[in-house]
Coordinates of C-alpha atoms in Angstrom, one line a residue:
X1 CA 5.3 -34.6 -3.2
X2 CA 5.3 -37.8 -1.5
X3 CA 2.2 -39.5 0.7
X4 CA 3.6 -39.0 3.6
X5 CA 4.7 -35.1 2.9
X6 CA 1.0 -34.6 1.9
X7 CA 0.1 -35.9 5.4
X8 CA 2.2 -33.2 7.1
X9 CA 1.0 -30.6 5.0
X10 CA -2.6 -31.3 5.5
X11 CA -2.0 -30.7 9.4
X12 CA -0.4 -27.7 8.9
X13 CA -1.8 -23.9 8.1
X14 CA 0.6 -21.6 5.1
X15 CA 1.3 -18.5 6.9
X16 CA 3.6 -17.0 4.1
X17 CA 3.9 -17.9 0.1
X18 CA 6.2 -16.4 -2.1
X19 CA 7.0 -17.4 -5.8
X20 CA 10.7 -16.3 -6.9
X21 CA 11.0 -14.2 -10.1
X22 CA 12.9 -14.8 -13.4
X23 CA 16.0 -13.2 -12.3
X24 CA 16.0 -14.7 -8.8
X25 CA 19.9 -16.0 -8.5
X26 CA 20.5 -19.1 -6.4
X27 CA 19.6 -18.1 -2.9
X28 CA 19.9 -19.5 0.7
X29 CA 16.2 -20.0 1.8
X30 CA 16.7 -18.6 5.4
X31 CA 18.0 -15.1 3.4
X32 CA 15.3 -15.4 0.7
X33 CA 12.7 -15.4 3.8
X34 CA 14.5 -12.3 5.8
X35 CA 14.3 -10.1 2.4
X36 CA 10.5 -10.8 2.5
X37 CA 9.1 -11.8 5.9
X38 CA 8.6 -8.7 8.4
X39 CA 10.1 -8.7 11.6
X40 CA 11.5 -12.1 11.2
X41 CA 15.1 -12.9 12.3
X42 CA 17.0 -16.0 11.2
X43 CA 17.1 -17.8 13.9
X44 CA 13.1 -18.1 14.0
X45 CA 13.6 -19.1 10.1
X46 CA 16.1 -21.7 10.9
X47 CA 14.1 -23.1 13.8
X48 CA 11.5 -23.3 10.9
X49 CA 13.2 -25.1 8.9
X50 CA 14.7 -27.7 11.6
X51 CA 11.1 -28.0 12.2
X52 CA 10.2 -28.7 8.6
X53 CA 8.6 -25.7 8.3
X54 CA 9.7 -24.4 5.2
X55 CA 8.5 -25.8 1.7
X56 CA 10.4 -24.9 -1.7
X57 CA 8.1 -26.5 -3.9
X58 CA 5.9 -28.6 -1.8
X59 CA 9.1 -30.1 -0.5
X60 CA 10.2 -29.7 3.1
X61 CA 13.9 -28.0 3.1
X62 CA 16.9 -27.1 5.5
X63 CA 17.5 -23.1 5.8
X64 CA 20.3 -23.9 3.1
X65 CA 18.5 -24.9 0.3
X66 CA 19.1 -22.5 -2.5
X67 CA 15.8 -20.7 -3.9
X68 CA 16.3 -20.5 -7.7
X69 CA 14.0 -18.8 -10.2
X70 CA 10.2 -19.4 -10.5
X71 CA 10.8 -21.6 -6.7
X72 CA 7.2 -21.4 -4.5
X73 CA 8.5 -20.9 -1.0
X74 CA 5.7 -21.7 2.0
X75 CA 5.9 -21.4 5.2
X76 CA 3.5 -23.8 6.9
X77 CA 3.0 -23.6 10.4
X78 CA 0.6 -26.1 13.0
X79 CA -1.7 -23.3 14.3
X80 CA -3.5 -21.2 12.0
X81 CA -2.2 -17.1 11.0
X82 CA -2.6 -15.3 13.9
X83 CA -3.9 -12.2 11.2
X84 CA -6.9 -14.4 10.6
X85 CA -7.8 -14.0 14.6
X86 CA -10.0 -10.4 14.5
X87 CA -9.7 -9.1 18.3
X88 CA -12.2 -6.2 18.7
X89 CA -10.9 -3.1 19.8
X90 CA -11.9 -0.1 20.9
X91 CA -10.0 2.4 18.7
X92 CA -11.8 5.4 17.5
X93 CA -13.1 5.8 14.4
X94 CA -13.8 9.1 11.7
X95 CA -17.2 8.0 10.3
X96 CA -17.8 10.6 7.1
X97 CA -20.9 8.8 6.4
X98 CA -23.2 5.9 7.8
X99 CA -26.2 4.0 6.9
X100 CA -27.7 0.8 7.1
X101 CA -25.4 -0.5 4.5
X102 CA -22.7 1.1 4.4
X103 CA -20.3 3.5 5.6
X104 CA -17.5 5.8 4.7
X105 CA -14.5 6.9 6.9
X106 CA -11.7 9.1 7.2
X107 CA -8.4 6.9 7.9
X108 CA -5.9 8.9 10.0
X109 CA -2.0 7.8 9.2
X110 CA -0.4 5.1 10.8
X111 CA -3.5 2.9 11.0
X112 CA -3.3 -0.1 9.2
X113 CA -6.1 -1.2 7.2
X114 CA -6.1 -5.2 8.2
X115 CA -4.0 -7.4 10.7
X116 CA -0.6 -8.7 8.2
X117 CA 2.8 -9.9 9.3
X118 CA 4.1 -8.0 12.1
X119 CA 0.9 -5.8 12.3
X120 CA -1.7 -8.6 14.3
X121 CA -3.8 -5.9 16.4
X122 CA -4.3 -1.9 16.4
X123 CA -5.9 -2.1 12.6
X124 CA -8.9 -0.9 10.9
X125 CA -10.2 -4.3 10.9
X126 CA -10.1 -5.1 15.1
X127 CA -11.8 -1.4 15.2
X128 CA -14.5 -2.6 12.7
X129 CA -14.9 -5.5 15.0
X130 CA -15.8 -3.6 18.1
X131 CA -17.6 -1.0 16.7
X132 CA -19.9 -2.8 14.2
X133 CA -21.4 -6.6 14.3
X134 CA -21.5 -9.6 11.7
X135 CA -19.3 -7.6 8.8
X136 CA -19.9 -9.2 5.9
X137 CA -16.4 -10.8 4.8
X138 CA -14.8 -10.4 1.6
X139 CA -12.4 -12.6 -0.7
X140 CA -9.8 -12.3 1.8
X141 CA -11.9 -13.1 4.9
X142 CA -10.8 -9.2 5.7
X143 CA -14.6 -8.2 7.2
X144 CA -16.3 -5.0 5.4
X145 CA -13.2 -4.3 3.4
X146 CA -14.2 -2.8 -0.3
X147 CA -11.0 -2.1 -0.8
X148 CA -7.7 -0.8 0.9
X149 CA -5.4 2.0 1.7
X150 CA -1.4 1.9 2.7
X151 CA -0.8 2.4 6.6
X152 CA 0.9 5.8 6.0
X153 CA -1.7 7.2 3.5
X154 CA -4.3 9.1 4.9
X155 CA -8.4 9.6 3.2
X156 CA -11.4 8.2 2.4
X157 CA -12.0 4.4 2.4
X158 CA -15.7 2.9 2.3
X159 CA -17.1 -0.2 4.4
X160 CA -19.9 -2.7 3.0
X161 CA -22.1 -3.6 6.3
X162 CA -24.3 -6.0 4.3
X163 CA -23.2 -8.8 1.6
X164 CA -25.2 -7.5 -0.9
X165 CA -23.4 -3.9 -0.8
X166 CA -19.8 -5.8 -0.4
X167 CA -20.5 -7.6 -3.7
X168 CA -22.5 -4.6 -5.7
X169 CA -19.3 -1.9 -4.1
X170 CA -16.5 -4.5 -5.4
X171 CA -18.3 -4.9 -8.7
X172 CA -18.1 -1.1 -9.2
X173 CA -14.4 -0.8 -8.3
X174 CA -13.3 -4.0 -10.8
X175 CA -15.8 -2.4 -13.5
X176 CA -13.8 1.2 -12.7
X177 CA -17.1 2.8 -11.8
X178 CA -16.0 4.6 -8.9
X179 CA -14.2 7.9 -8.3
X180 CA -11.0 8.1 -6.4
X181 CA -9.0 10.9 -6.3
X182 CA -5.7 11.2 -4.6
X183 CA -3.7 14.6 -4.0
X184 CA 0.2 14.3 -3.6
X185 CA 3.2 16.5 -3.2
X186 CA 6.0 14.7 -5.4
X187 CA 9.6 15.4 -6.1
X188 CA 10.3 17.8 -9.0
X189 CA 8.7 20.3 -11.0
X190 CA 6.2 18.1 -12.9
X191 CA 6.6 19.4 -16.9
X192 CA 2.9 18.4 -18.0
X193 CA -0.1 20.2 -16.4
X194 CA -2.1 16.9 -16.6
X195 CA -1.0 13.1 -18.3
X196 CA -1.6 9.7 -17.9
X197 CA -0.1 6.9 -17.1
X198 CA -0.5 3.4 -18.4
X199 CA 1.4 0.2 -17.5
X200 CA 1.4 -2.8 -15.8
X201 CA 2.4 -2.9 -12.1
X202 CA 3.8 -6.1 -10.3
X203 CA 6.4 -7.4 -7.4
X204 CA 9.7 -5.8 -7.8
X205 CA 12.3 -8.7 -9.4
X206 CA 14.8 -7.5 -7.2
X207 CA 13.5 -5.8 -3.9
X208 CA 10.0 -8.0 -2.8
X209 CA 8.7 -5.2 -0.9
X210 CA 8.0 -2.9 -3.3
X211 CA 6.0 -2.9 -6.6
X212 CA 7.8 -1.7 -10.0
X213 CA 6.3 -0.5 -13.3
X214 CA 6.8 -2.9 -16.5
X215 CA 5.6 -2.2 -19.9
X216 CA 3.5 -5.5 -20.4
X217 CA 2.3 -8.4 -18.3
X218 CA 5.5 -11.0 -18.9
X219 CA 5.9 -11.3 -15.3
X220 CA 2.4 -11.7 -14.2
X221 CA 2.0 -7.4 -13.6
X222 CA -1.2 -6.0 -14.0
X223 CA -2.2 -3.3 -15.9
X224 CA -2.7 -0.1 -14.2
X225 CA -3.8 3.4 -15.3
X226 CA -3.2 6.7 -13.7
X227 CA -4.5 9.9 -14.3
X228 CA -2.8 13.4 -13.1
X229 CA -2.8 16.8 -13.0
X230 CA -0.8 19.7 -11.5
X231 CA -2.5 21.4 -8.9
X232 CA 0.2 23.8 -7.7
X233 CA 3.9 24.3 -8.1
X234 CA 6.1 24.8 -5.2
X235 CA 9.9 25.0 -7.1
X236 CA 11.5 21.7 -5.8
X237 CA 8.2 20.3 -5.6
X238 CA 5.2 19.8 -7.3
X239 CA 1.6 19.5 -5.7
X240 CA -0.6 16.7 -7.7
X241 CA -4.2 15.5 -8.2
X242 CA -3.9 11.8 -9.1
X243 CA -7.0 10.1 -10.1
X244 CA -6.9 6.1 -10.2
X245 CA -8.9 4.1 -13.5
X246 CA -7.3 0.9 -11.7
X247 CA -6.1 0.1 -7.9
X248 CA -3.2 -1.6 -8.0
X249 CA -1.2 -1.9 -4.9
X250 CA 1.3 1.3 -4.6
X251 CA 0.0 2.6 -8.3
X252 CA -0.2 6.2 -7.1
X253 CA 3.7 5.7 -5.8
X254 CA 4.7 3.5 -8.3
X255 CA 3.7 5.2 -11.4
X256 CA 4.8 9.1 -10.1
X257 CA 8.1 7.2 -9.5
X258 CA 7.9 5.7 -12.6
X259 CA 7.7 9.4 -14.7
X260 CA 10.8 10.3 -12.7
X261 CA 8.2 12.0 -9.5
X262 CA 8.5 9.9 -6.2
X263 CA 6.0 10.7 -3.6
X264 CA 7.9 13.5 -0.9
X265 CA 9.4 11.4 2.0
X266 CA 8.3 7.8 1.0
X267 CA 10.8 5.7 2.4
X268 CA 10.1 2.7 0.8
X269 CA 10.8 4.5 -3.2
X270 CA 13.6 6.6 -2.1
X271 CA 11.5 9.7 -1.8
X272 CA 13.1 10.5 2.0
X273 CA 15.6 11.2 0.3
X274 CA 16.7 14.7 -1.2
X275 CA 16.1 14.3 -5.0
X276 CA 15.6 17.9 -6.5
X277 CA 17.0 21.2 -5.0
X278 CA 20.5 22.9 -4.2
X279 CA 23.2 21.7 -1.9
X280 CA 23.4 24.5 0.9
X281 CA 23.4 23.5 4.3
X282 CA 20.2 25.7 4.9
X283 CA 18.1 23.9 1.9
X284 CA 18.8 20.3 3.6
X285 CA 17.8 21.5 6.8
X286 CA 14.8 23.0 5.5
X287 CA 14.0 19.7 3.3
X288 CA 14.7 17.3 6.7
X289 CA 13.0 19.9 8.7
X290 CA 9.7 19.4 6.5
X291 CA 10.1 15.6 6.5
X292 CA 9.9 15.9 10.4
X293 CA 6.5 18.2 10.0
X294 CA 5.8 15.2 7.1
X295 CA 7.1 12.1 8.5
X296 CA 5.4 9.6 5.8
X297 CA 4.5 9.7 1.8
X298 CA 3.0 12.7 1.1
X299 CA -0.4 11.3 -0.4
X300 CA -4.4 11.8 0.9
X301 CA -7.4 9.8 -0.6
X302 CA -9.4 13.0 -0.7
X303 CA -12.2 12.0 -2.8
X304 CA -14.7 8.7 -3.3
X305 CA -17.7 8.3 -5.4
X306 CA -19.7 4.9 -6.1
X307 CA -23.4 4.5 -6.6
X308 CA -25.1 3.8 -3.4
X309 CA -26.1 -0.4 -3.8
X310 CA -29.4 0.4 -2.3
X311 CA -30.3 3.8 -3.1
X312 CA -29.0 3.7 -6.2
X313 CA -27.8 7.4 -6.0
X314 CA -24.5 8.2 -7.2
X315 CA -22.7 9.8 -3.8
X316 CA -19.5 12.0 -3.1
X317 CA -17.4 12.5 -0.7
X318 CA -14.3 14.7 0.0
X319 CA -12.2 15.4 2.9
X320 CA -9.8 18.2 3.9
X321 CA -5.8 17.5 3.4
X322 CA -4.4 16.5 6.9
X323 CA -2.9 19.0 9.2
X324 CA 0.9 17.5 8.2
X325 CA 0.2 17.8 4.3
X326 CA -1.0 21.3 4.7
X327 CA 1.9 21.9 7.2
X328 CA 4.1 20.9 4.4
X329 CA 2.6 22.5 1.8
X330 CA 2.5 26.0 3.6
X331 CA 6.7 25.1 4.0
X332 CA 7.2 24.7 0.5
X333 CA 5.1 27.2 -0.6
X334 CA 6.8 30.0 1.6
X335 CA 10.4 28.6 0.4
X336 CA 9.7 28.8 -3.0
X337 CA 8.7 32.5 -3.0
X338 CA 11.7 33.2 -1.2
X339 CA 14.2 31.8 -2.8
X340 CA 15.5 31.5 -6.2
X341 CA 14.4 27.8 -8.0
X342 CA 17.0 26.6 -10.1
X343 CA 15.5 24.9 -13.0
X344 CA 17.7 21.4 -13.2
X345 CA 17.5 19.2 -16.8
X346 CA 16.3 16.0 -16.9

């Protein structure tokens, strides 16, 4: 980088960083940045660019620069991330548990955990803000945040008040101390009553927006582990208790995916589609029907344990499947009684 492009840069705040994978074919920068920026359009990435904007590599490019393989795309703008910007909001919150230092709550669906592209205000986070005072911060700046949950998943998510509990609670989920236990309804009649699954979990090489399995860490994946086990099964679907060693980011959808089981109606891992069943009219309207009484992935952080920093007791908490999981359930579970399931082979 040259003197002068250091100048620019040091005036300027990265709102988006992406590294290219190994198998990333020669791509227009403006169409490398609409595969992986939210809501953006191309003529707000061209004006970028114009603007000089846009770094491939700590160089300044035009929106037809080609993004090859291992390339690190910025986006560098003159005012800081409007994400980093916490606006307070009065937005009702489920409080399980509280205490001086901590507290657990029950995150309904559709809420996202913190402000992120396209998603600046209605979060988690600018609820936290109104509701509660000098949050401690974590590594991310995100205030009180232990750890996360996806917008669409509903369950159980716990919030340090004090720095001393946000250290000692992230300590105990990176030493895999804590309980977490998901329940999901998943695609196909799962064979095993209970298994495990181990491998390492990074960026999809082809599609950016989602996560993919891999069987070592070559591409920078971490290693994740999954435990599972058959709660119920409802014919064309199969009702699952996942419980997480790791937390890597989609593991729960990523690995049931991964043993040929994607999560019922996640859109994002092909799961709104129709993967197991017949091909009668009346079975697809049932199966979009339910999707309508279910319209996200089917998956519920029901239960969290950690040792209480202060108290040092170990604590517990569970909550109750959501009305639309249940709804689903009760669907499934009537159908499959009623009609004959067709065993398919793998």
């Amino acid at each position: 980088m040259t003197e002068d492009n250091n100048l620019i840069e040091d005036e300027l705040y990265e709102h988006y960083r992406f590294e290219a994978g190994k198998g990333q074919a020669p791509l227009r920068v403006d169409k490398f940045l609409m595969n992986l920026v939210e809501n953006a359009t191309r003529n707000k990435i061209q004006k970028a660019a114009e603007n000089g904007n846009i770094f491939v590599n700590d160089v300044p490019v035009k929106s037809n620069h080609k993004v090859k393989a291992n390339d690190v795309v910025r986006v560098l703008m003159e005012q800081p991330p409007f994400e980093n910007i916490i606006i307070p909001e009065n937005i009702p919150l489920d409080i399980v548990y509280e205490d001086d230092d901590l507290l657990v709550i029950n995150k309904p669906a559709g809420l996202v955990v913190h402000p992120g592209h396209g998603n600046y205000t209605g979060t988690l986070v600018n609820a936290l803000a109104y509701h509660f005072e000098n949050l401690p911060l974590n590594s991310s700046e995100r205030p009180g945040l232990v750890h996360r949950i996806d917008k669409d998943t509903t369950g159980l998510l716990v919030i340090a008040k004090t720095d001393w509990t946000m250290s000692e609670l992230q300590k105990q989920f990176a030493e895999k101390s804590t309980e977490r236990e998901y329940v999901a309804i998943v695609w196909g009649n799962v064979q095993d009553d209970e298994g495990t699954i181990e491998s390492y979990i990074g960026r999809h090489k082809v599609d950016r927006m989602q996560m993919a399995s891999f069987p070592d860490d070559s591409t920078g994946a971490k290693y994740a582990v999954t435990h599972y086990k058959v709660l119920e099964r409802l014919g064309y679907v199969t009702l699952v208790s996942c419980r997480l060693e790791t937390g890597r980011t989609h593991q729960i959808r990523v690995h049931m995916k991964a043993i040929g089981h994607t999560l019922f109606n996640d859109e994002r891992y092909g799961g709104e589609k129709i993967l197991k069943g017949t091909t009668f009219t009346k079975y697809k309207q049932f199966v979009e029907n339910t999707f309508k009484v279910l319209p996200r992935q089917a998956l519920h952080a029901k239960t969290l344990g950690f040792m209480h920093p202060v108290k040092k007791e170990f604590m517990r908490f569970e909550t109750d499947l959501p009305t639309d999981m249940v709804q689903a359930i009760e669907r499934w579970r009537n159908y499959s009684n009623n009609h004959e399931v067709v065993e398919e082979e793998d």
